[in-house]
Tab-separated table of C-alpha atoms in Angstrom:
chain	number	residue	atom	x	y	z
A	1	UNK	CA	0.000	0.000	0.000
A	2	UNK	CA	3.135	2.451	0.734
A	3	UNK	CA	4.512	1.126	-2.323
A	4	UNK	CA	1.270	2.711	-4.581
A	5	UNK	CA	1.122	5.813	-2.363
A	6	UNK	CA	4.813	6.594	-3.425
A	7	UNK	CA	4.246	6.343	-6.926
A	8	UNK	CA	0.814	8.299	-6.828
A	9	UNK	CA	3.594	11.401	-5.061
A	10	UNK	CA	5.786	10.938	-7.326
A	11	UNK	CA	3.142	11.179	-10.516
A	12	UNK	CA	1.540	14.116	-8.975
A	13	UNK	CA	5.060	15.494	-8.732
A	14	UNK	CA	5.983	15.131	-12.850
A	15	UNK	CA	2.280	16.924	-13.839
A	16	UNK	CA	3.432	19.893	-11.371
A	17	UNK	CA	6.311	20.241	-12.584
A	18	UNK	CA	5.281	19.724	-16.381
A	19	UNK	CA	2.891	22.557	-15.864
A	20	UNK	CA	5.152	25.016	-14.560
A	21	UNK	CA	7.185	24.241	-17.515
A	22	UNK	CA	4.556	24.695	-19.912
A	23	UNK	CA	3.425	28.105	-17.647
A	24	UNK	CA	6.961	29.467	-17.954
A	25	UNK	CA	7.516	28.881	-21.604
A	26	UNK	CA	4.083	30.471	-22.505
A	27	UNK	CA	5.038	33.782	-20.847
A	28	UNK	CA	8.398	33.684	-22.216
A	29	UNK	CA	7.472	33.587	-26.056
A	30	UNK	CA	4.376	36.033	-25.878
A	31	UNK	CA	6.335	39.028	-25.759
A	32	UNK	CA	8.469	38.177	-28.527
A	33	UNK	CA	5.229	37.797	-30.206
A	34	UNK	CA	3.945	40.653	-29.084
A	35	UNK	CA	6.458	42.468	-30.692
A	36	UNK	CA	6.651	40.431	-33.857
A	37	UNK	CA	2.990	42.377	-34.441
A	38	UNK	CA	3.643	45.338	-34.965
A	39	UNK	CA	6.632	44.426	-37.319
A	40	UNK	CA	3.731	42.640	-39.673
A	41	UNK	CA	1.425	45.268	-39.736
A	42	UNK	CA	4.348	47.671	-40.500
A	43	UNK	CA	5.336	45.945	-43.285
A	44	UNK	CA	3.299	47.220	-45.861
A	45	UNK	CA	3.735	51.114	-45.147
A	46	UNK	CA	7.846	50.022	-44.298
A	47	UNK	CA	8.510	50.741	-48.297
A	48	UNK	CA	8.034	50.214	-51.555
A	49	UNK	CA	10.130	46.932	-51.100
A	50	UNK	CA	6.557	45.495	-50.791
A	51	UNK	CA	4.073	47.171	-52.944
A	52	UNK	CA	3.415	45.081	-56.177
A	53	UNK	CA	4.977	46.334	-59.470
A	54	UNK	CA	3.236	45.815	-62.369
A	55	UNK	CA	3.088	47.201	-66.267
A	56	UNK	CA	0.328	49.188	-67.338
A	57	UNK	CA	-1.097	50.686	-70.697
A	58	UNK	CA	-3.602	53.328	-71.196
A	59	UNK	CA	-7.154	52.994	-72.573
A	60	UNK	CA	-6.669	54.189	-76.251
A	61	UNK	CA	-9.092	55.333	-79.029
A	62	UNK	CA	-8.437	54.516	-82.665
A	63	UNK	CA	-9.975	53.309	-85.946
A	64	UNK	CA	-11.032	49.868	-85.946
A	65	UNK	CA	-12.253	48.456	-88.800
A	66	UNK	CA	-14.008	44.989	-88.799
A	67	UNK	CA	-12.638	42.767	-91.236
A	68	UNK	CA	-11.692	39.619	-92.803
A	69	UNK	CA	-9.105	37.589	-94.542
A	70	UNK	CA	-10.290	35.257	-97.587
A	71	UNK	CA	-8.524	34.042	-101.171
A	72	UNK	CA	-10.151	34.146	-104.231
A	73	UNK	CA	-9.640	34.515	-108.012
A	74	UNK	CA	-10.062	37.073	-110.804
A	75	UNK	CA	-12.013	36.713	-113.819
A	76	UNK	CA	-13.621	39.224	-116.835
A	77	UNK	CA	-16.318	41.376	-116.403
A	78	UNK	CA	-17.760	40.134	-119.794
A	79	UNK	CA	-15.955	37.051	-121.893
A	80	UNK	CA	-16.723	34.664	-124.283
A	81	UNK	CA	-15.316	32.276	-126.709
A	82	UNK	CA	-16.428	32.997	-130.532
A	83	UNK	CA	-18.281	30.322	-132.142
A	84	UNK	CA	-19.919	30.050	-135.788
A	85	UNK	CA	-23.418	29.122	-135.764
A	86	UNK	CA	-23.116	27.368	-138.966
A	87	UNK	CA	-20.252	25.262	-140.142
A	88	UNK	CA	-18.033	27.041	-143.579
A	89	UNK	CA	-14.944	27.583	-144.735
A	90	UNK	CA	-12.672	30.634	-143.324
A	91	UNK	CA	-12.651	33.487	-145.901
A	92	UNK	CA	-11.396	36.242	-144.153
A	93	UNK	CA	-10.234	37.152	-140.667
A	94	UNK	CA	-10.446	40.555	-139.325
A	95	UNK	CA	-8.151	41.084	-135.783
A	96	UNK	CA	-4.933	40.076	-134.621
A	97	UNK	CA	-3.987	38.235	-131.548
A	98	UNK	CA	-4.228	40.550	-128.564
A	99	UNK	CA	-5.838	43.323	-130.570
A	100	UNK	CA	-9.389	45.771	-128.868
A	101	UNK	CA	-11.964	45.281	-130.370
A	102	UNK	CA	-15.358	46.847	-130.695
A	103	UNK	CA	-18.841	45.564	-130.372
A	104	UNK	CA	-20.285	44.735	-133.723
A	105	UNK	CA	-17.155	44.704	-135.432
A	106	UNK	CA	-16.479	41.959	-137.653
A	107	UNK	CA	-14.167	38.972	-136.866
A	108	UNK	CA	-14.514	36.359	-139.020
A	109	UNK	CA	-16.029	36.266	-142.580
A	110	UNK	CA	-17.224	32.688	-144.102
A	111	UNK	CA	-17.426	32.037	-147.580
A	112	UNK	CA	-20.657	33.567	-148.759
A	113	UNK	CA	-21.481	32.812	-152.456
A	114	UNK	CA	-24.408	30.375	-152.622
A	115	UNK	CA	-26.175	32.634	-149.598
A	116	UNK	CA	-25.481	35.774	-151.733
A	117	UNK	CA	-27.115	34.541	-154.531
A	118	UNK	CA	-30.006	32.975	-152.428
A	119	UNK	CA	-30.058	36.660	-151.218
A	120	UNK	CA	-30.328	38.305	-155.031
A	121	UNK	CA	-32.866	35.538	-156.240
A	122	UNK	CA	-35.083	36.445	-152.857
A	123	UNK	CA	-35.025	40.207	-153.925
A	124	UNK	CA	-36.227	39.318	-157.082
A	125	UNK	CA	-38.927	37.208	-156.376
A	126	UNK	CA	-40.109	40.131	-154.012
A	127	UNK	CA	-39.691	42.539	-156.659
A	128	UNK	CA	-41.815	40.130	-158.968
A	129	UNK	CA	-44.469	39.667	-156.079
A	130	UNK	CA	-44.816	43.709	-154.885
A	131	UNK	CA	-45.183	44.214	-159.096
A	132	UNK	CA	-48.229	41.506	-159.195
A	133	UNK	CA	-49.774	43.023	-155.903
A	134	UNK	CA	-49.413	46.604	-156.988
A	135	UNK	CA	-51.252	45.348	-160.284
A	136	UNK	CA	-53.734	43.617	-159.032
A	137	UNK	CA	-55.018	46.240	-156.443
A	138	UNK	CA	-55.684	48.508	-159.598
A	139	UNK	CA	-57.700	45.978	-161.459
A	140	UNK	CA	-60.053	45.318	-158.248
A	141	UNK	CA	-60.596	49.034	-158.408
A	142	UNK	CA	-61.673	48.654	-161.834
A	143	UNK	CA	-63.582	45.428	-160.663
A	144	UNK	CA	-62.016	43.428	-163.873
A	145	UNK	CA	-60.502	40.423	-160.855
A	146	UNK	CA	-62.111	39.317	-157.444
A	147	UNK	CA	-61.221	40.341	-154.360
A	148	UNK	CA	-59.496	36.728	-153.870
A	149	UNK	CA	-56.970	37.363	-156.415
A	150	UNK	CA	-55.753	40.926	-154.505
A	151	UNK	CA	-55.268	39.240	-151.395
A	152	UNK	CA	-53.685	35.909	-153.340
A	153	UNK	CA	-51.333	38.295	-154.526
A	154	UNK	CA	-50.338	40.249	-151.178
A	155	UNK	CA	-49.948	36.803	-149.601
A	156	UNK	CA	-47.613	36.147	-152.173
A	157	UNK	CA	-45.864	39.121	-151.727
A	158	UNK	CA	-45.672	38.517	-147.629
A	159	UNK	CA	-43.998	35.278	-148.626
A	160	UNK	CA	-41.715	36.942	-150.800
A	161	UNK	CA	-40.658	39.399	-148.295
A	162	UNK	CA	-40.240	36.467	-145.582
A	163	UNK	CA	-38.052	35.088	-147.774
A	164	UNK	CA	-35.737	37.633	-148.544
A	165	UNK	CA	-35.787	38.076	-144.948
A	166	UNK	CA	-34.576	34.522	-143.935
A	167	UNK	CA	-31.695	35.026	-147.097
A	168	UNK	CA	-30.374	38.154	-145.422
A	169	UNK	CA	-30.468	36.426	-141.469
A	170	UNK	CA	-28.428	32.951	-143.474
A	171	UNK	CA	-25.835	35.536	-144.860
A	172	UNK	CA	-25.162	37.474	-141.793
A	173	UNK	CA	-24.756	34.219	-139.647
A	174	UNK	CA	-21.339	34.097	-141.586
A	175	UNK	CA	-20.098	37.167	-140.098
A	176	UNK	CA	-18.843	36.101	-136.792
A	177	UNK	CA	-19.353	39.594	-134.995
A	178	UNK	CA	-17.844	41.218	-131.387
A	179	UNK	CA	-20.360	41.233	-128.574
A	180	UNK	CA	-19.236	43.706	-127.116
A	181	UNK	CA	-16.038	45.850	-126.276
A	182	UNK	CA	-12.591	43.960	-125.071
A	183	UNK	CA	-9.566	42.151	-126.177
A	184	UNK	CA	-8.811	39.250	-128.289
A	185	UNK	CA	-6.988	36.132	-127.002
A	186	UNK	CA	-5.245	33.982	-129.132
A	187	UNK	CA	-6.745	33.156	-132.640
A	188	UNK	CA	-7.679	29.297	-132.712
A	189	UNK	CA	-8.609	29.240	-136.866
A	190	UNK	CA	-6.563	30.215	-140.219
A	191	UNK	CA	-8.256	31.709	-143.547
A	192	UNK	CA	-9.090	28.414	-145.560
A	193	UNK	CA	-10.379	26.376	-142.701
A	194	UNK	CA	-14.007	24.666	-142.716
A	195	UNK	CA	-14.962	24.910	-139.237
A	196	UNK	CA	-18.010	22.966	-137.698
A	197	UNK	CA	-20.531	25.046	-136.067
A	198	UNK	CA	-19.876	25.834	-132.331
A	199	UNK	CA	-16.008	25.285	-133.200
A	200	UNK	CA	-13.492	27.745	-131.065
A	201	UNK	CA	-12.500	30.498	-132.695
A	202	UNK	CA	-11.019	33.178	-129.936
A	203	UNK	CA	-11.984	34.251	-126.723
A	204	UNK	CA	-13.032	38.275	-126.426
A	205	UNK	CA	-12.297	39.376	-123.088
A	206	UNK	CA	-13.896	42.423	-121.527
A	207	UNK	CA	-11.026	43.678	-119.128
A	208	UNK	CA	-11.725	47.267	-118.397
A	209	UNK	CA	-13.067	46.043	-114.645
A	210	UNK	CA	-12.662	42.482	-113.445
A	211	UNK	CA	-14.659	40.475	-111.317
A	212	UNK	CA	-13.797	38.929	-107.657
A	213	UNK	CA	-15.138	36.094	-106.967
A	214	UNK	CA	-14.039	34.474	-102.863
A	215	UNK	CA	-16.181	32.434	-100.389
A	216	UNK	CA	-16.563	33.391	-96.758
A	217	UNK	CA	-17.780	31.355	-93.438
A	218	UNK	CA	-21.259	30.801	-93.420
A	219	UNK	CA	-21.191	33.646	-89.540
A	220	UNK	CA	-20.243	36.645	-92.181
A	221	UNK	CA	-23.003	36.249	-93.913
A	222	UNK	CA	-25.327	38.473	-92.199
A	223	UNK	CA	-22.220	41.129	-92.109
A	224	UNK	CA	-21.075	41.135	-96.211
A	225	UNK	CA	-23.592	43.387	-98.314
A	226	UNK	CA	-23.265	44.877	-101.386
A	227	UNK	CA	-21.597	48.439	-101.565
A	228	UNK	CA	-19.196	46.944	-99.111
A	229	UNK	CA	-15.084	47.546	-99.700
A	230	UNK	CA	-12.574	44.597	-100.120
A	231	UNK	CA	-9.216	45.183	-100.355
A	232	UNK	CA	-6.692	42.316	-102.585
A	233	UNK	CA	-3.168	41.712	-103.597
A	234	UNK	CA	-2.116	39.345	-106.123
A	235	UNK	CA	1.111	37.719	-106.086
A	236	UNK	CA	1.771	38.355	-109.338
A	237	UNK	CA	1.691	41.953	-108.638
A	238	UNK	CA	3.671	42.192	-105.149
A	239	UNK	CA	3.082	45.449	-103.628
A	240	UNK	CA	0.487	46.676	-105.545
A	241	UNK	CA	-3.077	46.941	-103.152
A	242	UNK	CA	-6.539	47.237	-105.156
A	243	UNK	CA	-9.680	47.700	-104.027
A	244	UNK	CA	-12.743	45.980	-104.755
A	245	UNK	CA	-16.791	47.054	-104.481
A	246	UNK	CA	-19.239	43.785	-103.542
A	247	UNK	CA	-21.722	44.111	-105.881
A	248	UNK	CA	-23.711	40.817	-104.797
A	249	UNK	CA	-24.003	38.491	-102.595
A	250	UNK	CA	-24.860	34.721	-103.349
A	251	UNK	CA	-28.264	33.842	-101.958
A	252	UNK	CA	-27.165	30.466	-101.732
A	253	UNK	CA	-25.168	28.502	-98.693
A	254	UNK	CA	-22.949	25.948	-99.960
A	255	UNK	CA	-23.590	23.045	-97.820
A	256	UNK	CA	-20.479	20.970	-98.376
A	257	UNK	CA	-18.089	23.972	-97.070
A	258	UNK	CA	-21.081	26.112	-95.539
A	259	UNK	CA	-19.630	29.497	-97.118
A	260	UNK	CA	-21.247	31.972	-98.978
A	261	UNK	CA	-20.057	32.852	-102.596
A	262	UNK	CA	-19.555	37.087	-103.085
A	263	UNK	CA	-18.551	38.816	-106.026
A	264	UNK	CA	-16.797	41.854	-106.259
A	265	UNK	CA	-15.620	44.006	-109.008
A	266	UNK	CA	-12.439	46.040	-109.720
A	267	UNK	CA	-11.436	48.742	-111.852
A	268	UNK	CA	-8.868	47.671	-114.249
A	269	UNK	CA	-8.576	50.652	-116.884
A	270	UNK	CA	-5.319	50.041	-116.480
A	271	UNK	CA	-4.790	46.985	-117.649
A	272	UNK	CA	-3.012	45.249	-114.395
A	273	UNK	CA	-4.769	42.679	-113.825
A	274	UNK	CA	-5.915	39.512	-115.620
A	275	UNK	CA	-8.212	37.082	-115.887
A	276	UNK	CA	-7.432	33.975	-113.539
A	277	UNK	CA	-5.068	35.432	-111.053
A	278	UNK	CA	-5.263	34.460	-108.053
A	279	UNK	CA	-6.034	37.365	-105.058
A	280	UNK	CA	-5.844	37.625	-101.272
A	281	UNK	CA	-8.934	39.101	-99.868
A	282	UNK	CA	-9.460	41.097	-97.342
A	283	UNK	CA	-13.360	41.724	-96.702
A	284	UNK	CA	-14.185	44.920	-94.974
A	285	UNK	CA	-17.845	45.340	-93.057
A	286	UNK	CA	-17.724	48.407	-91.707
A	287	UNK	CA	-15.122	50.627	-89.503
A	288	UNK	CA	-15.912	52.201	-86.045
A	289	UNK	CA	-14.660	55.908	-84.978
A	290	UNK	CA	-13.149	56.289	-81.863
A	291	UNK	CA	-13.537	52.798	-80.868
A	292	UNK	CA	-11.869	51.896	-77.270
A	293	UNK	CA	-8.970	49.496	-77.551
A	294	UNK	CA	-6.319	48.165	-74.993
A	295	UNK	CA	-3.981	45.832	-75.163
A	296	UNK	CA	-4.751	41.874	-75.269
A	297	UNK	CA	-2.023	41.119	-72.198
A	298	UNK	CA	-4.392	42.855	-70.054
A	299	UNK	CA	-7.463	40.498	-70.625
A	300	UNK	CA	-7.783	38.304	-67.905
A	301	UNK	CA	-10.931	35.644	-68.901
A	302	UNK	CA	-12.301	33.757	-66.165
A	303	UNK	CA	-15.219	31.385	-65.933
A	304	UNK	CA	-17.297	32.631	-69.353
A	305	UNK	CA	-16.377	36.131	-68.369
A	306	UNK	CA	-13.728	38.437	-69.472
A	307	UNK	CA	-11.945	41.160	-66.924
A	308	UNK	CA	-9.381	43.656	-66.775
A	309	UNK	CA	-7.198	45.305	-63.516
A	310	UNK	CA	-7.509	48.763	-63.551
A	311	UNK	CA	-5.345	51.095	-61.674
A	312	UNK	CA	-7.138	54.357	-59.644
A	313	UNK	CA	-5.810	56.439	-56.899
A	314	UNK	CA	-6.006	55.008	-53.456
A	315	UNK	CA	-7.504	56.448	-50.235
A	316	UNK	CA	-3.760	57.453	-49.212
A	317	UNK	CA	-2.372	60.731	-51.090
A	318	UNK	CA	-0.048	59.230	-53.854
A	319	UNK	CA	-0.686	55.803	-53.596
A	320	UNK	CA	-1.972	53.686	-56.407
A	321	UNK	CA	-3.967	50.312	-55.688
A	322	UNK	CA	-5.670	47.578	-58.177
A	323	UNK	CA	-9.596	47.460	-59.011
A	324	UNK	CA	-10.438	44.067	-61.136
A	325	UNK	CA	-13.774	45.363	-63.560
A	326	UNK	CA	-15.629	43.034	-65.673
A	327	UNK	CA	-15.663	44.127	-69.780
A	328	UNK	CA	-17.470	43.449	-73.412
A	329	UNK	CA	-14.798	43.147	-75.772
A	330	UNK	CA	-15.868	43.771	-79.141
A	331	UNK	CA	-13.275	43.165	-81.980
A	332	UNK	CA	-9.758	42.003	-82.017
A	333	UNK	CA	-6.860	42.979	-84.081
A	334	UNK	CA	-3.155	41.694	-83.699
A	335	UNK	CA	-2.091	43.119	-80.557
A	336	UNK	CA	-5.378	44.716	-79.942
A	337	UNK	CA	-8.526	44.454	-77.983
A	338	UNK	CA	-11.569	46.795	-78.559
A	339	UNK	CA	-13.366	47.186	-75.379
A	340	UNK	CA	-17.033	47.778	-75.377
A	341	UNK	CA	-18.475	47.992	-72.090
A	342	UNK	CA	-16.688	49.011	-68.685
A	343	UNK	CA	-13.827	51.025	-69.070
A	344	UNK	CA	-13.504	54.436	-70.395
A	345	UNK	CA	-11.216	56.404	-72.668
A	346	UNK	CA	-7.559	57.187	-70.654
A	347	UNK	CA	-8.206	54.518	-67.841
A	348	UNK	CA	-4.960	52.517	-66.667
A	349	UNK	CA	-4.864	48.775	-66.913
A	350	UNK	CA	-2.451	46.375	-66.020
A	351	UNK	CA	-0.531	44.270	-68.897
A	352	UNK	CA	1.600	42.408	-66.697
A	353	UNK	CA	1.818	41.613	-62.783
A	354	UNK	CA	-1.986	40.296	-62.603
A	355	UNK	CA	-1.097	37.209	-60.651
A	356	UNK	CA	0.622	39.100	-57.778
A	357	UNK	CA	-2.759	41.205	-57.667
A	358	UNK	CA	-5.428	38.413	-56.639
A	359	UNK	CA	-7.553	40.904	-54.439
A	360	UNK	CA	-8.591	44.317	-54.838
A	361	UNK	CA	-7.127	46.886	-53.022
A	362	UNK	CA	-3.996	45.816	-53.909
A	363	UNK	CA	-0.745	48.463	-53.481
A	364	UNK	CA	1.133	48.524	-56.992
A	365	UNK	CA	3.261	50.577	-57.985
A	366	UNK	CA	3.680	51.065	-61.732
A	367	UNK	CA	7.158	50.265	-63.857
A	368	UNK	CA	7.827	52.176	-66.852
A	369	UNK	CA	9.944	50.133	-69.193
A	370	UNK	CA	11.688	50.896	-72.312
A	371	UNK	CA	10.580	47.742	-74.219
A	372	UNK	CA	6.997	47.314	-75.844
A	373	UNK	CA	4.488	46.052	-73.537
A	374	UNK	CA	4.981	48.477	-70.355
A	375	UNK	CA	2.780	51.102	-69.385
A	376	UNK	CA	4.762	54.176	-71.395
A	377	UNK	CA	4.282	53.004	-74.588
A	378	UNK	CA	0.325	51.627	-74.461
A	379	UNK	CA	-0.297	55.096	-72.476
A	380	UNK	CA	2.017	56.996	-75.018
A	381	UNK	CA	3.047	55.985	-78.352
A	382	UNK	CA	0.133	54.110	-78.604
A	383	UNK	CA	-1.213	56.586	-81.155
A	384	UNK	CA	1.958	55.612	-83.329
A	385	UNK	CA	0.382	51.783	-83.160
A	386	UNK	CA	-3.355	53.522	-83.628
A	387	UNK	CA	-2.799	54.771	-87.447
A	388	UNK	CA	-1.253	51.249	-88.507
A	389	UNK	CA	-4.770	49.662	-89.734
A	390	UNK	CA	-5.919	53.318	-91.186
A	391	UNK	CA	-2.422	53.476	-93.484
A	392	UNK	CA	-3.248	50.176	-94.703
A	393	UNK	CA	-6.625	51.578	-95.611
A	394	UNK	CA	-5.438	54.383	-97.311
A	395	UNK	CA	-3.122	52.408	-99.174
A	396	UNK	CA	-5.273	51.708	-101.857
A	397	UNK	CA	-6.604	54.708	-102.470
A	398	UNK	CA	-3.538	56.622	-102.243
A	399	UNK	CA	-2.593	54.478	-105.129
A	400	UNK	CA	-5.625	55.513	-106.722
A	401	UNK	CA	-5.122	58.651	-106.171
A	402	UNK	CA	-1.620	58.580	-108.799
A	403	UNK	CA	-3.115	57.077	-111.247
A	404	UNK	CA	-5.148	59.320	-114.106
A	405	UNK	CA	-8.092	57.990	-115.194
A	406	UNK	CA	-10.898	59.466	-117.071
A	407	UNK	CA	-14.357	58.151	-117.236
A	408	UNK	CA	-16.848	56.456	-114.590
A	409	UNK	CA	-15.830	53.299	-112.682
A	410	UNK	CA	-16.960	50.728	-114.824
A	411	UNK	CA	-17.682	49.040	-111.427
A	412	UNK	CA	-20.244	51.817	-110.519
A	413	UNK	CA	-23.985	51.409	-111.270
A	414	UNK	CA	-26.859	53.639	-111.891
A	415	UNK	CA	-25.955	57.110	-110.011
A	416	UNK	CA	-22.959	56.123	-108.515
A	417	UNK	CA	-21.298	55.789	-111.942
A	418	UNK	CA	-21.189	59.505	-112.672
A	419	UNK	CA	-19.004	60.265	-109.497
């Protein structure tokens, strides 16, 4: 029984002792604690050693313009390849390979004997039949023949006169004629050949404007309308921009590639561009004023929405701290954002930092660097970046511009033509 009571001391002894142990090292570290605090909390107004840097850019307006990129191919406003409508043999040829031509002029002239004869035997027999019918109306005057003989007669001379008719039509089918104003390709036939009808003669291209035709996704179909600019280069002609009107639209959605056929059509008094080539689009739908653009490294999208950091004054005097605002972008260009709802024109966003910013409120402190991408040259230069879509705009018509032409735009319709 001693032996249990000693051990019971001895136990009540160790949790004594552990105690005061466990009092005396409490007390000893809460002051150093204690003092720790205010250290923390001083830590953000110690310096700038801990305020977040980031890069910023300015909210910028410029021209946007809402377009598209798209290949397609040239071909003439008007052409056709000259066939006879009745086989004969070659008797005369009237151009030369690449020659202009005009419409009704004469290409080709057939061998025409037996149809100018059929012609002079017609004339005849009407001459013989309008004799007869002139006779015969002064005799029923005079009531010597019926009436039934006058109007055998003017039958007979309506016959006549169809048939001289259908003589002259047979000997003008051998005159292959222009259809209408352009240039000759290369001549297929040789005076002395008998050529089948519908045989290929030469092709008559019409070249003073030149039609566009490209295919665009089925989405741009409720944006492309005729009257509508599109701008092309050809790599045959490297350098040189032209512009194109829409003039219509193709009603029809292809359902293998679901695109939409448009045609365009471009002035080509000048001769530089041909049938065939092939062109790199670039559909334009329309151009906004003013429009509010930043730059893409400050879109941050997150969970089906799209936000940006933007940088105000904080409650302290010089201080600068982070606001995260939800915004409708609208279109995008290389480098650029167009921002339609939520910011305003000369607001401050961050391009770079926006992982060290993951509440608002957020100290930053803004670094200006020298390379592209920092808040200096979105917030300053950025005007320099602005006219780079305009100058390709006016690239076309500056080159329009040099170039002396007299005339309506053969592309132009109705009133438009006589600007």
């Amino acid at each position: 029984m001693a032996y249990k009571k000693k051990y019971a001391v001895m136990a009540l002894l160790g949790v004594c002792a552990a105690s005061g142990v466990a009092w005396w090292a409490q007390n000893k570290s809460a002051p150093s604690g204690d003092a720790a605090k205010p250290a923390v909390s001083a830590a953000p107004g110690a310096g700038p050693a801990k305020v977040t840097a980031v890069e910023v850019a300015k909210v910028d307006t410029m021209t946007l313009v809402d377009e598209t990129q798209a290949v397609g191919s040239l071909r003439s406003r008007q052409g056709v390849m000259l066939r006879p409508e009745v086989g004969g043999r070659v008797k005369q040829i009237f151009f030369a390979d690449g020659q202009r031509v005009r419409k009704g002029q004469v290409m080709v002239q057939f061998e025409d004997q037996l149809q100018q004869a059929q012609l002079s035997q017609a004339k005849a027999e009407l001459s013989i039949a309008e004799a007869n019918h002139k006779r015969n109306q002064e005799l029923v005057t005079q009531n010597f023949i019926s009436k039934r003989s006058l109007d055998e007669s003017g039958a007979a001379l309506e016959v006549s006169r169809a048939k001289l008719a259908l003589a002259d039509a047979t000997l003008q089918r051998l005159k292959v004629l222009a259809p209408f104003d352009g240039i000759t390709g290369l001549k297929q036939v040789n005076v002395g050949d008998y050529l089948k009808d519908g045989a290929d003669m030469v092709n008559v291209e019409d070249m003073d404007a030149v039609l566009l035709d490209f295919r665009l996704p089925e989405r741009f179909q409720a944006k492309i309308r005729a009257g509508q600019k599109a701008q092309l280069t050809v790599d045959a002609l490297p350098g040189r921009p032209f512009s194109a009107i829409v003039q219509a639209v193709d009603p029809l959605i292809e359902a293998n590639g679901r695109s939409v056929g448009v045609r365009g059509c471009i002035d080509n008094r000048q001769q530089q561009l041909r049938p065939g080539m092939f062109a790199r689009v670039n559909a334009v739908f329309g151009s906004r004023e003013n429009a509010m653009v930043i730059p893409e490294e400050a879109i941050i999208p997150q969970g089906g929405r799209t936000f940006v950091v933007k940088v105000v004054a904080g409650e302290k005097p010089d201080t600068l701290v982070s606001e995260r605002v939800p915004v409708k972008v609208g279109l995008r260009q290389p480098g650029k954002v167009e921002i339609l709802e939520g910011l305003a024109a000369g607001d401050t966003v961050v391009t770079a930092g926006h992982q060290r910013l993951q509440k608002d409120g957020t100290t930053v402190r803004v670094v200006d660097l020298s390379q592209p991408g920092a808040g200096k040259p979105a917030g300053g230069p950025a005007p320099a970046g602005a006219p780079a879509a305009p100058a390709a705009m006016a690239k076309p018509g500056a080159a329009a511009k040099n170039v002396a032409l007299t005339g309506p735009n053969p592309c132009l319709r109705g009133a438009d033509a006589a600007r």
